[in-house]
mmCIF file of N, CA and C in Angstrom:
data_model
loop_
_atom_site.group_PDB
_atom_site.id
_atom_site.type_symbol
_atom_site.label_atom_id
_atom_site.label_comp_id
_atom_site.label_asym_id
_atom_site.label_seq_id
_atom_site.Cartn_x
_atom_site.Cartn_y
_atom_site.Cartn_z
ATOM 1 N N UNK Q 1 263.653 -147.469 277.852
ATOM 2 C CA UNK Q 1 263.000 -146.291 278.405
ATOM 3 C C UNK Q 1 261.689 -146.727 279.060
ATOM 4 N N UNK Q 2 261.507 -146.369 280.303
ATOM 5 C CA UNK Q 2 260.314 -146.707 281.062
ATOM 6 C C UNK Q 2 259.122 -145.879 280.594
ATOM 7 N N UNK Q 3 257.972 -146.527 280.528
ATOM 8 C CA UNK Q 3 256.747 -145.837 280.128
ATOM 9 C C UNK Q 3 256.204 -145.036 281.312
ATOM 10 N N UNK Q 4 255.804 -143.789 281.055
ATOM 11 C CA UNK Q 4 255.201 -142.942 282.082
ATOM 12 C C UNK Q 4 253.758 -142.653 281.680
ATOM 13 N N UNK Q 5 252.977 -142.190 282.636
ATOM 14 C CA UNK Q 5 251.580 -141.879 282.338
ATOM 15 C C UNK Q 5 251.501 -140.695 281.380
ATOM 16 N N UNK Q 6 250.394 -140.603 280.687
ATOM 17 C CA UNK Q 6 250.160 -139.524 279.739
ATOM 18 C C UNK Q 6 250.202 -138.165 280.449
ATOM 19 N N UNK Q 7 249.655 -138.091 281.645
ATOM 20 C CA UNK Q 7 249.644 -136.824 282.377
ATOM 21 C C UNK Q 7 251.038 -136.428 282.838
ATOM 22 N N UNK Q 8 251.826 -137.411 283.260
ATOM 23 C CA UNK Q 8 253.214 -137.118 283.634
ATOM 24 C C UNK Q 8 253.989 -136.644 282.419
ATOM 25 N N UNK Q 9 253.720 -137.262 281.286
ATOM 26 C CA UNK Q 9 254.367 -136.856 280.042
ATOM 27 C C UNK Q 9 253.976 -135.426 279.684
ATOM 28 N N UNK Q 10 252.697 -135.091 279.836
ATOM 29 C CA UNK Q 10 252.231 -133.726 279.542
ATOM 30 C C UNK Q 10 252.929 -132.706 280.441
ATOM 31 N N UNK Q 11 253.072 -133.037 281.717
ATOM 32 C CA UNK Q 11 253.755 -132.129 282.648
ATOM 33 C C UNK Q 11 255.204 -131.923 282.223
ATOM 34 N N UNK Q 12 255.869 -133.007 281.828
ATOM 35 C CA UNK Q 12 257.267 -132.907 281.400
ATOM 36 C C UNK Q 12 257.393 -132.063 280.135
ATOM 37 N N UNK Q 13 256.466 -132.227 279.208
ATOM 38 C CA UNK Q 13 256.491 -131.463 277.965
ATOM 39 C C UNK Q 13 256.323 -129.971 278.263
ATOM 40 N N UNK Q 14 255.384 -129.637 279.129
ATOM 41 C CA UNK Q 14 255.152 -128.227 279.478
ATOM 42 C C UNK Q 14 256.391 -127.652 280.163
ATOM 43 N N UNK Q 15 257.007 -128.421 281.053
ATOM 44 C CA UNK Q 15 258.241 -127.943 281.700
ATOM 45 C C UNK Q 15 259.303 -127.631 280.655
ATOM 46 N N UNK Q 16 259.451 -128.502 279.673
ATOM 47 C CA UNK Q 16 260.431 -128.289 278.608
ATOM 48 C C UNK Q 16 260.074 -127.058 277.770
ATOM 49 N N UNK Q 17 258.797 -126.893 277.477
ATOM 50 C CA UNK Q 17 258.358 -125.732 276.704
ATOM 51 C C UNK Q 17 258.678 -124.444 277.455
ATOM 52 N N UNK Q 18 258.357 -124.431 278.738
ATOM 53 C CA UNK Q 18 258.573 -123.230 279.543
ATOM 54 C C UNK Q 18 260.048 -122.951 279.778
ATOM 55 N N UNK Q 19 260.867 -123.993 279.685
ATOM 56 C CA UNK Q 19 262.314 -123.823 279.844
ATOM 57 C C UNK Q 19 262.952 -123.309 278.552
ATOM 58 N N UNK Q 20 262.154 -123.184 277.502
ATOM 59 C CA UNK Q 20 262.652 -122.619 276.258
ATOM 60 C C UNK Q 20 263.171 -123.628 275.251
ATOM 61 N N UNK Q 21 262.886 -124.906 275.462
ATOM 62 C CA UNK Q 21 263.335 -125.911 274.500
ATOM 63 C C UNK Q 21 262.666 -125.668 273.155
ATOM 64 N N UNK Q 22 263.413 -125.845 272.098
ATOM 65 C CA UNK Q 22 262.902 -125.636 270.746
ATOM 66 C C UNK Q 22 261.751 -126.606 270.458
ATOM 67 N N UNK Q 23 260.644 -126.117 269.898
ATOM 68 C CA UNK Q 23 259.455 -126.967 269.729
ATOM 69 C C UNK Q 23 259.640 -128.138 268.761
ATOM 70 N N UNK Q 24 260.343 -127.930 267.658
ATOM 71 C CA UNK Q 24 260.436 -128.997 266.662
ATOM 72 C C UNK Q 24 261.143 -130.240 267.213
ATOM 73 N N UNK Q 25 262.343 -130.113 267.815
ATOM 74 C CA UNK Q 25 262.974 -131.312 268.387
ATOM 75 C C UNK Q 25 262.153 -131.924 269.530
ATOM 76 N N UNK Q 26 261.483 -131.071 270.309
ATOM 77 C CA UNK Q 26 260.658 -131.573 271.402
ATOM 78 C C UNK Q 26 259.517 -132.424 270.856
ATOM 79 N N UNK Q 27 258.845 -131.937 269.828
ATOM 80 C CA UNK Q 27 257.727 -132.684 269.254
ATOM 81 C C UNK Q 27 258.200 -133.975 268.588
ATOM 82 N N UNK Q 28 259.389 -133.958 267.990
ATOM 83 C CA UNK Q 28 259.940 -135.187 267.423
ATOM 84 C C UNK Q 28 260.178 -136.213 268.529
ATOM 85 N N UNK Q 29 260.696 -135.759 269.653
ATOM 86 C CA UNK Q 29 260.929 -136.655 270.788
ATOM 87 C C UNK Q 29 259.616 -137.223 271.315
ATOM 88 N N UNK Q 30 258.609 -136.387 271.407
ATOM 89 C CA UNK Q 30 257.300 -136.837 271.887
ATOM 90 C C UNK Q 30 256.711 -137.856 270.921
ATOM 91 N N UNK Q 31 256.785 -137.573 269.630
ATOM 92 C CA UNK Q 31 256.258 -138.509 268.630
ATOM 93 C C UNK Q 31 256.980 -139.853 268.716
ATOM 94 N N UNK Q 32 258.297 -139.816 268.863
ATOM 95 C CA UNK Q 32 259.069 -141.058 268.972
ATOM 96 C C UNK Q 32 258.657 -141.826 270.225
ATOM 97 N N UNK Q 33 258.451 -141.116 271.322
ATOM 98 C CA UNK Q 33 258.037 -141.760 272.570
ATOM 99 C C UNK Q 33 256.677 -142.445 272.387
ATOM 100 N N UNK Q 34 255.727 -141.732 271.765
ATOM 101 C CA UNK Q 34 254.395 -142.302 271.546
ATOM 102 C C UNK Q 34 254.466 -143.545 270.665
ATOM 103 N N UNK Q 35 255.306 -143.506 269.648
ATOM 104 C CA UNK Q 35 255.467 -144.675 268.780
ATOM 105 C C UNK Q 35 256.115 -145.836 269.529
ATOM 106 N N UNK Q 36 257.184 -145.554 270.254
ATOM 107 C CA UNK Q 36 257.917 -146.578 270.984
ATOM 108 C C UNK Q 36 257.025 -147.317 271.981
ATOM 109 N N UNK Q 37 256.164 -146.568 272.654
ATOM 110 C CA UNK Q 37 255.321 -147.162 273.687
ATOM 111 C C UNK Q 37 253.906 -147.468 273.206
ATOM 112 N N UNK Q 38 253.721 -147.452 271.908
ATOM 113 C CA UNK Q 38 252.428 -147.772 271.288
ATOM 114 C C UNK Q 38 251.285 -146.962 271.923
ATOM 115 N N UNK Q 39 251.520 -145.662 272.004
ATOM 116 C CA UNK Q 39 250.540 -144.751 272.604
ATOM 117 C C UNK Q 39 249.979 -143.763 271.585
ATOM 118 N N UNK Q 40 250.150 -144.048 270.301
ATOM 119 C CA UNK Q 40 249.709 -143.080 269.294
ATOM 120 C C UNK Q 40 248.200 -142.846 269.347
ATOM 121 N N UNK Q 41 247.448 -143.813 269.838
ATOM 122 C CA UNK Q 41 246.001 -143.633 269.952
ATOM 123 C C UNK Q 41 245.636 -142.628 271.036
ATOM 124 N N UNK Q 42 246.620 -142.239 271.852
ATOM 125 C CA UNK Q 42 246.377 -141.283 272.925
ATOM 126 C C UNK Q 42 246.897 -139.881 272.598
ATOM 127 N N UNK Q 43 247.302 -139.655 271.361
ATOM 128 C CA UNK Q 43 247.889 -138.364 270.981
ATOM 129 C C UNK Q 43 246.920 -137.202 271.225
ATOM 130 N N UNK Q 44 245.651 -137.370 270.856
ATOM 131 C CA UNK Q 44 244.676 -136.291 271.073
ATOM 132 C C UNK Q 44 244.497 -135.994 272.561
ATOM 133 N N UNK Q 45 244.464 -137.047 273.366
ATOM 134 C CA UNK Q 45 244.334 -136.856 274.807
ATOM 135 C C UNK Q 45 245.584 -136.194 275.389
ATOM 136 N N UNK Q 46 246.738 -136.537 274.854
ATOM 137 C CA UNK Q 46 247.981 -135.913 275.313
ATOM 138 C C UNK Q 46 247.959 -134.414 275.016
ATOM 139 N N UNK Q 47 247.472 -134.036 273.854
ATOM 140 C CA UNK Q 47 247.372 -132.617 273.505
ATOM 141 C C UNK Q 47 246.461 -131.892 274.493
ATOM 142 N N UNK Q 48 245.341 -132.516 274.849
ATOM 143 C CA UNK Q 48 244.442 -131.916 275.838
ATOM 144 C C UNK Q 48 245.135 -131.789 277.198
ATOM 145 N N UNK Q 49 245.885 -132.820 277.573
ATOM 146 C CA UNK Q 49 246.612 -132.776 278.845
ATOM 147 C C UNK Q 49 247.663 -131.671 278.838
ATOM 148 N N UNK Q 50 248.338 -131.482 277.719
ATOM 149 C CA UNK Q 50 249.339 -130.415 277.610
ATOM 150 C C UNK Q 50 248.661 -129.054 277.767
ATOM 151 N N UNK Q 51 247.520 -128.872 277.103
ATOM 152 C CA UNK Q 51 246.784 -127.604 277.214
ATOM 153 C C UNK Q 51 246.362 -127.362 278.662
ATOM 154 N N UNK Q 52 245.925 -128.404 279.348
ATOM 155 C CA UNK Q 52 245.514 -128.288 280.746
ATOM 156 C C UNK Q 52 246.696 -127.900 281.631
ATOM 157 N N UNK Q 53 247.826 -128.562 281.435
ATOM 158 C CA UNK Q 53 249.024 -128.260 282.234
ATOM 159 C C UNK Q 53 249.554 -126.858 281.937
ATOM 160 N N UNK Q 54 249.507 -126.462 280.670
ATOM 161 C CA UNK Q 54 249.949 -125.118 280.299
ATOM 162 C C UNK Q 54 249.106 -124.069 281.005
ATOM 163 N N UNK Q 55 247.800 -124.301 281.074
ATOM 164 C CA UNK Q 55 246.913 -123.382 281.778
ATOM 165 C C UNK Q 55 247.261 -123.344 283.271
ATOM 166 N N UNK Q 56 247.467 -124.516 283.868
ATOM 167 C CA UNK Q 56 247.797 -124.571 285.301
ATOM 168 C C UNK Q 56 249.104 -123.858 285.621
ATOM 169 N N UNK Q 57 250.080 -123.975 284.745
ATOM 170 C CA UNK Q 57 251.401 -123.403 284.999
ATOM 171 C C UNK Q 57 251.499 -121.914 284.677
ATOM 172 N N UNK Q 58 250.773 -121.471 283.656
ATOM 173 C CA UNK Q 58 250.976 -120.105 283.172
ATOM 174 C C UNK Q 58 249.721 -119.242 283.128
ATOM 175 N N UNK Q 59 248.541 -119.858 283.256
ATOM 176 C CA UNK Q 59 247.307 -119.099 283.091
ATOM 177 C C UNK Q 59 246.957 -118.865 281.629
ATOM 178 N N UNK Q 60 247.708 -119.528 280.726
ATOM 179 C CA UNK Q 60 247.465 -119.426 279.286
ATOM 180 C C UNK Q 60 246.446 -120.506 278.917
ATOM 181 N N UNK Q 61 245.255 -120.086 278.520
ATOM 182 C CA UNK Q 61 244.184 -121.009 278.174
ATOM 183 C C UNK Q 61 244.141 -121.200 276.665
ATOM 184 N N UNK Q 62 244.221 -122.451 276.240
ATOM 185 C CA UNK Q 62 244.068 -122.796 274.827
ATOM 186 C C UNK Q 62 242.670 -123.376 274.674
ATOM 187 N N UNK Q 63 241.840 -122.675 273.919
ATOM 188 C CA UNK Q 63 240.449 -123.086 273.733
ATOM 189 C C UNK Q 63 240.166 -123.233 272.242
ATOM 190 N N UNK Q 64 239.135 -123.999 271.927
ATOM 191 C CA UNK Q 64 238.696 -124.086 270.539
ATOM 192 C C UNK Q 64 237.246 -123.636 270.452
ATOM 193 N N UNK Q 65 236.951 -122.989 269.347
ATOM 194 C CA UNK Q 65 235.611 -122.487 269.101
ATOM 195 C C UNK Q 65 235.152 -123.032 267.758
ATOM 196 N N UNK Q 66 234.006 -123.680 267.769
ATOM 197 C CA UNK Q 66 233.404 -124.152 266.522
ATOM 198 C C UNK Q 66 232.117 -123.384 266.311
ATOM 199 N N UNK Q 67 231.894 -122.991 265.069
ATOM 200 C CA UNK Q 67 230.660 -122.282 264.739
ATOM 201 C C UNK Q 67 230.255 -122.657 263.324
ATOM 202 N N UNK Q 68 229.005 -122.376 262.999
ATOM 203 C CA UNK Q 68 228.496 -122.709 261.674
ATOM 204 C C UNK Q 68 229.041 -121.774 260.601
ATOM 205 N N UNK Q 69 229.376 -120.570 261.006
ATOM 206 C CA UNK Q 69 229.969 -119.605 260.074
ATOM 207 C C UNK Q 69 230.974 -118.754 260.837
ATOM 208 N N UNK Q 70 231.748 -118.000 260.121
ATOM 209 C CA UNK Q 70 232.772 -117.150 260.734
ATOM 210 C C UNK Q 70 232.107 -116.084 261.606
ATOM 211 N N UNK Q 71 232.649 -115.905 262.797
ATOM 212 C CA UNK Q 71 232.110 -114.899 263.709
ATOM 213 C C UNK Q 71 232.875 -113.588 263.560
ATOM 214 N N UNK Q 72 232.242 -112.504 263.940
ATOM 215 C CA UNK Q 72 232.890 -111.194 263.865
ATOM 216 C C UNK Q 72 234.031 -111.131 264.875
ATOM 217 N N UNK Q 73 234.975 -110.254 264.622
ATOM 218 C CA UNK Q 73 236.089 -110.063 265.550
ATOM 219 C C UNK Q 73 235.586 -109.586 266.911
ATOM 220 N N UNK Q 74 234.547 -108.781 266.891
ATOM 221 C CA UNK Q 74 233.972 -108.271 268.132
ATOM 222 C C UNK Q 74 233.409 -109.413 268.980
ATOM 223 N N UNK Q 75 232.686 -110.329 268.347
ATOM 224 C CA UNK Q 75 232.119 -111.463 269.079
ATOM 225 C C UNK Q 75 233.231 -112.394 269.581
ATOM 226 N N UNK Q 76 234.270 -112.603 268.765
ATOM 227 C CA UNK Q 76 235.403 -113.415 269.206
ATOM 228 C C UNK Q 76 236.077 -112.788 270.429
ATOM 229 N N UNK Q 77 236.232 -111.469 270.414
ATOM 230 C CA UNK Q 77 236.828 -110.775 271.554
ATOM 231 C C UNK Q 77 235.949 -110.933 272.794
ATOM 232 N N UNK Q 78 234.628 -110.870 272.614
ATOM 233 C CA UNK Q 78 233.706 -111.066 273.734
ATOM 234 C C UNK Q 78 233.830 -112.482 274.303
ATOM 235 N N UNK Q 79 233.964 -113.468 273.413
ATOM 236 C CA UNK Q 79 234.105 -114.857 273.872
ATOM 237 C C UNK Q 79 235.411 -115.051 274.639
ATOM 238 N N UNK Q 80 236.490 -114.418 274.184
ATOM 239 C CA UNK Q 80 237.764 -114.495 274.909
ATOM 240 C C UNK Q 80 237.624 -113.878 276.295
ATOM 241 N N UNK Q 81 236.955 -112.732 276.368
ATOM 242 C CA UNK Q 81 236.743 -112.080 277.664
ATOM 243 C C UNK Q 81 235.917 -112.969 278.579
ATOM 244 N N UNK Q 82 234.890 -113.606 278.021
ATOM 245 C CA UNK Q 82 234.055 -114.518 278.794
ATOM 246 C C UNK Q 82 234.908 -115.659 279.353
ATOM 247 N N UNK Q 83 235.751 -116.244 278.512
ATOM 248 C CA UNK Q 83 236.607 -117.344 278.960
ATOM 249 C C UNK Q 83 237.584 -116.893 280.034
ATOM 250 N N UNK Q 84 238.139 -115.700 279.882
ATOM 251 C CA UNK Q 84 239.022 -115.168 280.923
ATOM 252 C C UNK Q 84 238.265 -115.038 282.242
ATOM 253 N N UNK Q 85 237.056 -114.544 282.158
ATOM 254 C CA UNK Q 85 236.256 -114.317 283.355
ATOM 255 C C UNK Q 85 235.917 -115.629 284.073
ATOM 256 N N UNK Q 86 235.437 -116.626 283.321
ATOM 257 C CA UNK Q 86 234.965 -117.859 283.972
ATOM 258 C C UNK Q 86 236.108 -118.792 284.376
ATOM 259 N N UNK Q 87 237.287 -118.654 283.746
ATOM 260 C CA UNK Q 87 238.389 -119.565 284.074
ATOM 261 C C UNK Q 87 239.491 -118.910 284.894
ATOM 262 N N UNK Q 88 239.525 -117.578 284.900
ATOM 263 C CA UNK Q 88 240.613 -116.882 285.572
ATOM 264 C C UNK Q 88 241.884 -116.843 284.741
ATOM 265 N N UNK Q 89 241.772 -117.141 283.455
ATOM 266 C CA UNK Q 89 242.935 -117.147 282.558
ATOM 267 C C UNK Q 89 243.513 -115.747 282.419
ATOM 268 N N UNK Q 90 244.835 -115.704 282.291
ATOM 269 C CA UNK Q 90 245.519 -114.441 282.033
ATOM 270 C C UNK Q 90 245.517 -114.142 280.543
ATOM 271 N N UNK Q 91 245.551 -115.193 279.761
ATOM 272 C CA UNK Q 91 245.611 -115.052 278.305
ATOM 273 C C UNK Q 91 244.796 -116.187 277.691
ATOM 274 N N UNK Q 92 244.081 -115.901 276.612
ATOM 275 C CA UNK Q 92 243.278 -116.909 275.926
ATOM 276 C C UNK Q 92 243.706 -116.979 274.473
ATOM 277 N N UNK Q 93 244.019 -118.177 274.036
ATOM 278 C CA UNK Q 93 244.305 -118.444 272.631
ATOM 279 C C UNK Q 93 243.121 -119.235 272.097
ATOM 280 N N UNK Q 94 242.492 -118.717 271.058
ATOM 281 C CA UNK Q 94 241.253 -119.295 270.565
ATOM 282 C C UNK Q 94 241.458 -119.874 269.173
ATOM 283 N N UNK Q 95 241.458 -121.199 269.092
ATOM 284 C CA UNK Q 95 241.484 -121.871 267.797
ATOM 285 C C UNK Q 95 240.073 -121.874 267.243
ATOM 286 N N UNK Q 96 239.940 -121.684 265.946
ATOM 287 C CA UNK Q 96 238.617 -121.549 265.354
ATOM 288 C C UNK Q 96 238.421 -122.564 264.238
ATOM 289 N N UNK Q 97 237.221 -123.113 264.169
ATOM 290 C CA UNK Q 97 236.878 -123.967 263.038
ATOM 291 C C UNK Q 97 235.417 -123.740 262.670
ATOM 292 N N UNK Q 98 235.143 -123.929 261.407
ATOM 293 C CA UNK Q 98 233.800 -123.748 260.870
ATOM 294 C C UNK Q 98 233.206 -125.127 260.589
ATOM 295 N N UNK Q 99 231.992 -125.347 261.087
ATOM 296 C CA UNK Q 99 231.278 -126.603 260.858
ATOM 297 C C UNK Q 99 229.824 -126.267 260.559
ATOM 298 N N UNK Q 100 229.455 -126.201 259.263
ATOM 299 C CA UNK Q 100 228.084 -125.826 258.904
ATOM 300 C C UNK Q 100 227.013 -126.729 259.507
ATOM 301 N N UNK Q 101 227.372 -127.969 259.880
ATOM 302 C CA UNK Q 101 226.380 -128.877 260.458
ATOM 303 C C UNK Q 101 225.891 -128.411 261.832
ATOM 304 N N UNK Q 102 226.580 -127.433 262.437
ATOM 305 C CA UNK Q 102 226.135 -126.895 263.725
ATOM 306 C C UNK Q 102 224.908 -126.003 263.567
ATOM 307 N N UNK Q 103 224.627 -125.590 262.357
ATOM 308 C CA UNK Q 103 223.493 -124.765 261.950
ATOM 309 C C UNK Q 103 223.639 -123.330 262.454
ATOM 310 N N UNK Q 104 223.908 -123.131 263.704
ATOM 311 C CA UNK Q 104 224.093 -121.815 264.288
ATOM 312 C C UNK Q 104 224.606 -121.960 265.712
ATOM 313 N N UNK Q 105 224.961 -120.862 266.326
ATOM 314 C CA UNK Q 105 225.480 -120.906 267.681
ATOM 315 C C UNK Q 105 226.969 -121.185 267.704
ATOM 316 N N UNK Q 106 227.460 -121.566 268.874
ATOM 317 C CA UNK Q 106 228.893 -121.763 269.043
ATOM 318 C C UNK Q 106 229.136 -122.886 270.051
ATOM 319 N N UNK Q 107 230.250 -123.606 269.868
ATOM 320 C CA UNK Q 107 230.700 -124.612 270.823
ATOM 321 C C UNK Q 107 232.108 -124.223 271.245
ATOM 322 N N UNK Q 108 232.289 -124.021 272.558
ATOM 323 C CA UNK Q 108 233.599 -123.682 273.112
ATOM 324 C C UNK Q 108 234.132 -124.892 273.868
ATOM 325 N N UNK Q 109 235.378 -125.263 273.590
ATOM 326 C CA UNK Q 109 236.014 -126.370 274.295
ATOM 327 C C UNK Q 109 237.273 -125.864 274.972
ATOM 328 N N UNK Q 110 237.382 -126.184 276.254
ATOM 329 C CA UNK Q 110 238.574 -125.841 277.026
ATOM 330 C C UNK Q 110 239.027 -127.114 277.724
ATOM 331 N N UNK Q 111 240.264 -127.163 278.194
ATOM 332 C CA UNK Q 111 240.694 -128.353 278.924
ATOM 333 C C UNK Q 111 239.760 -128.619 280.110
ATOM 334 N N UNK Q 112 239.146 -129.776 280.089
ATOM 335 C CA UNK Q 112 238.263 -130.158 281.191
ATOM 336 C C UNK Q 112 236.814 -129.754 281.025
ATOM 337 N N UNK Q 113 236.434 -129.168 279.894
ATOM 338 C CA UNK Q 113 235.036 -128.786 279.749
ATOM 339 C C UNK Q 113 234.647 -128.306 278.372
ATOM 340 N N UNK Q 114 233.336 -128.228 278.173
ATOM 341 C CA UNK Q 114 232.805 -127.770 276.898
ATOM 342 C C UNK Q 114 231.492 -127.045 277.149
ATOM 343 N N UNK Q 115 231.271 -125.993 276.392
ATOM 344 C CA UNK Q 115 230.017 -125.257 276.419
ATOM 345 C C UNK Q 115 229.444 -125.306 275.014
ATOM 346 N N UNK Q 116 228.344 -126.022 274.851
ATOM 347 C CA UNK Q 116 227.744 -126.217 273.531
ATOM 348 C C UNK Q 116 226.438 -125.447 273.450
ATOM 349 N N UNK Q 117 226.468 -124.349 272.727
ATOM 350 C CA UNK Q 117 225.297 -123.506 272.540
ATOM 351 C C UNK Q 117 224.830 -123.535 271.089
ATOM 352 N N UNK Q 118 225.021 -124.688 270.436
ATOM 353 C CA UNK Q 118 224.688 -124.794 269.019
ATOM 354 C C UNK Q 118 223.229 -125.190 268.819
ATOM 355 N N UNK Q 119 222.717 -124.811 267.669
ATOM 356 C CA UNK Q 119 221.346 -125.179 267.317
ATOM 357 C C UNK Q 119 221.253 -126.683 267.085
ATOM 358 N N UNK Q 120 222.291 -127.283 266.513
ATOM 359 C CA UNK Q 120 222.253 -128.736 266.289
ATOM 360 C C UNK Q 120 222.112 -129.494 267.608
ATOM 361 N N UNK Q 121 222.765 -129.040 268.662
ATOM 362 C CA UNK Q 121 222.616 -129.689 269.977
ATOM 363 C C UNK Q 121 221.199 -129.520 270.489
ATOM 364 N N UNK Q 122 220.647 -128.334 270.327
ATOM 365 C CA UNK Q 122 219.288 -128.084 270.793
ATOM 366 C C UNK Q 122 218.282 -128.954 270.043
ATOM 367 N N UNK Q 123 218.491 -129.127 268.744
ATOM 368 C CA UNK Q 123 217.605 -129.986 267.951
ATOM 369 C C UNK Q 123 217.713 -131.440 268.393
ATOM 370 N N UNK Q 124 218.927 -131.885 268.674
ATOM 371 C CA UNK Q 124 219.114 -133.259 269.155
ATOM 372 C C UNK Q 124 218.418 -133.465 270.495
ATOM 373 N N UNK Q 125 218.476 -132.455 271.366
ATOM 374 C CA UNK Q 125 217.781 -132.547 272.649
ATOM 375 C C UNK Q 125 216.277 -132.638 272.451
ATOM 376 N N UNK Q 126 215.744 -131.850 271.523
ATOM 377 C CA UNK Q 126 214.318 -131.887 271.242
ATOM 378 C C UNK Q 126 213.899 -133.248 270.682
ATOM 379 N N UNK Q 127 214.733 -133.823 269.835
ATOM 380 C CA UNK Q 127 214.436 -135.150 269.284
ATOM 381 C C UNK Q 127 214.391 -136.194 270.393
ATOM 382 N N UNK Q 128 215.289 -136.059 271.353
ATOM 383 C CA UNK Q 128 215.314 -136.989 272.484
ATOM 384 C C UNK Q 128 214.074 -136.882 273.344
ATOM 385 N N UNK Q 129 213.550 -135.686 273.456
ATOM 386 C CA UNK Q 129 212.331 -135.461 274.252
ATOM 387 C C UNK Q 129 211.121 -136.051 273.572
ATOM 388 N N UNK Q 130 211.066 -135.959 272.235
ATOM 389 C CA UNK Q 130 209.906 -136.392 271.473
ATOM 390 C C UNK Q 130 209.843 -137.910 271.290
ATOM 391 N N UNK Q 131 210.963 -138.602 271.432
ATOM 392 C CA UNK Q 131 210.940 -140.053 271.192
ATOM 393 C C UNK Q 131 210.637 -140.837 272.418
#
């Protein structure tokens, strides 16, 4: 089996997903491909590429939100609306994680970009200015 680029692989995976292929066998095939071609170190990047291609093909944006504590449903809905507005997404899926080290604020990650409005980032910037 010939090795293809990670982005070509992501495009093929999205095509299969949109064609209705069952996810479990598809993911097994992808895992086997990554192992066969010694690309397991690129798995995280492949996931990002898949999210990017899914957005390009369907307007479905997969984003992640990190915050120091759980946010209200109202604020989460506002963040989804914001992401729809700035990206033109038709639909936003928001993965959430809690990281107390952020101290406060929120970090939004989308394919191809990140918006970091956390207090920990602001403190790091201040430390850089003072040194």
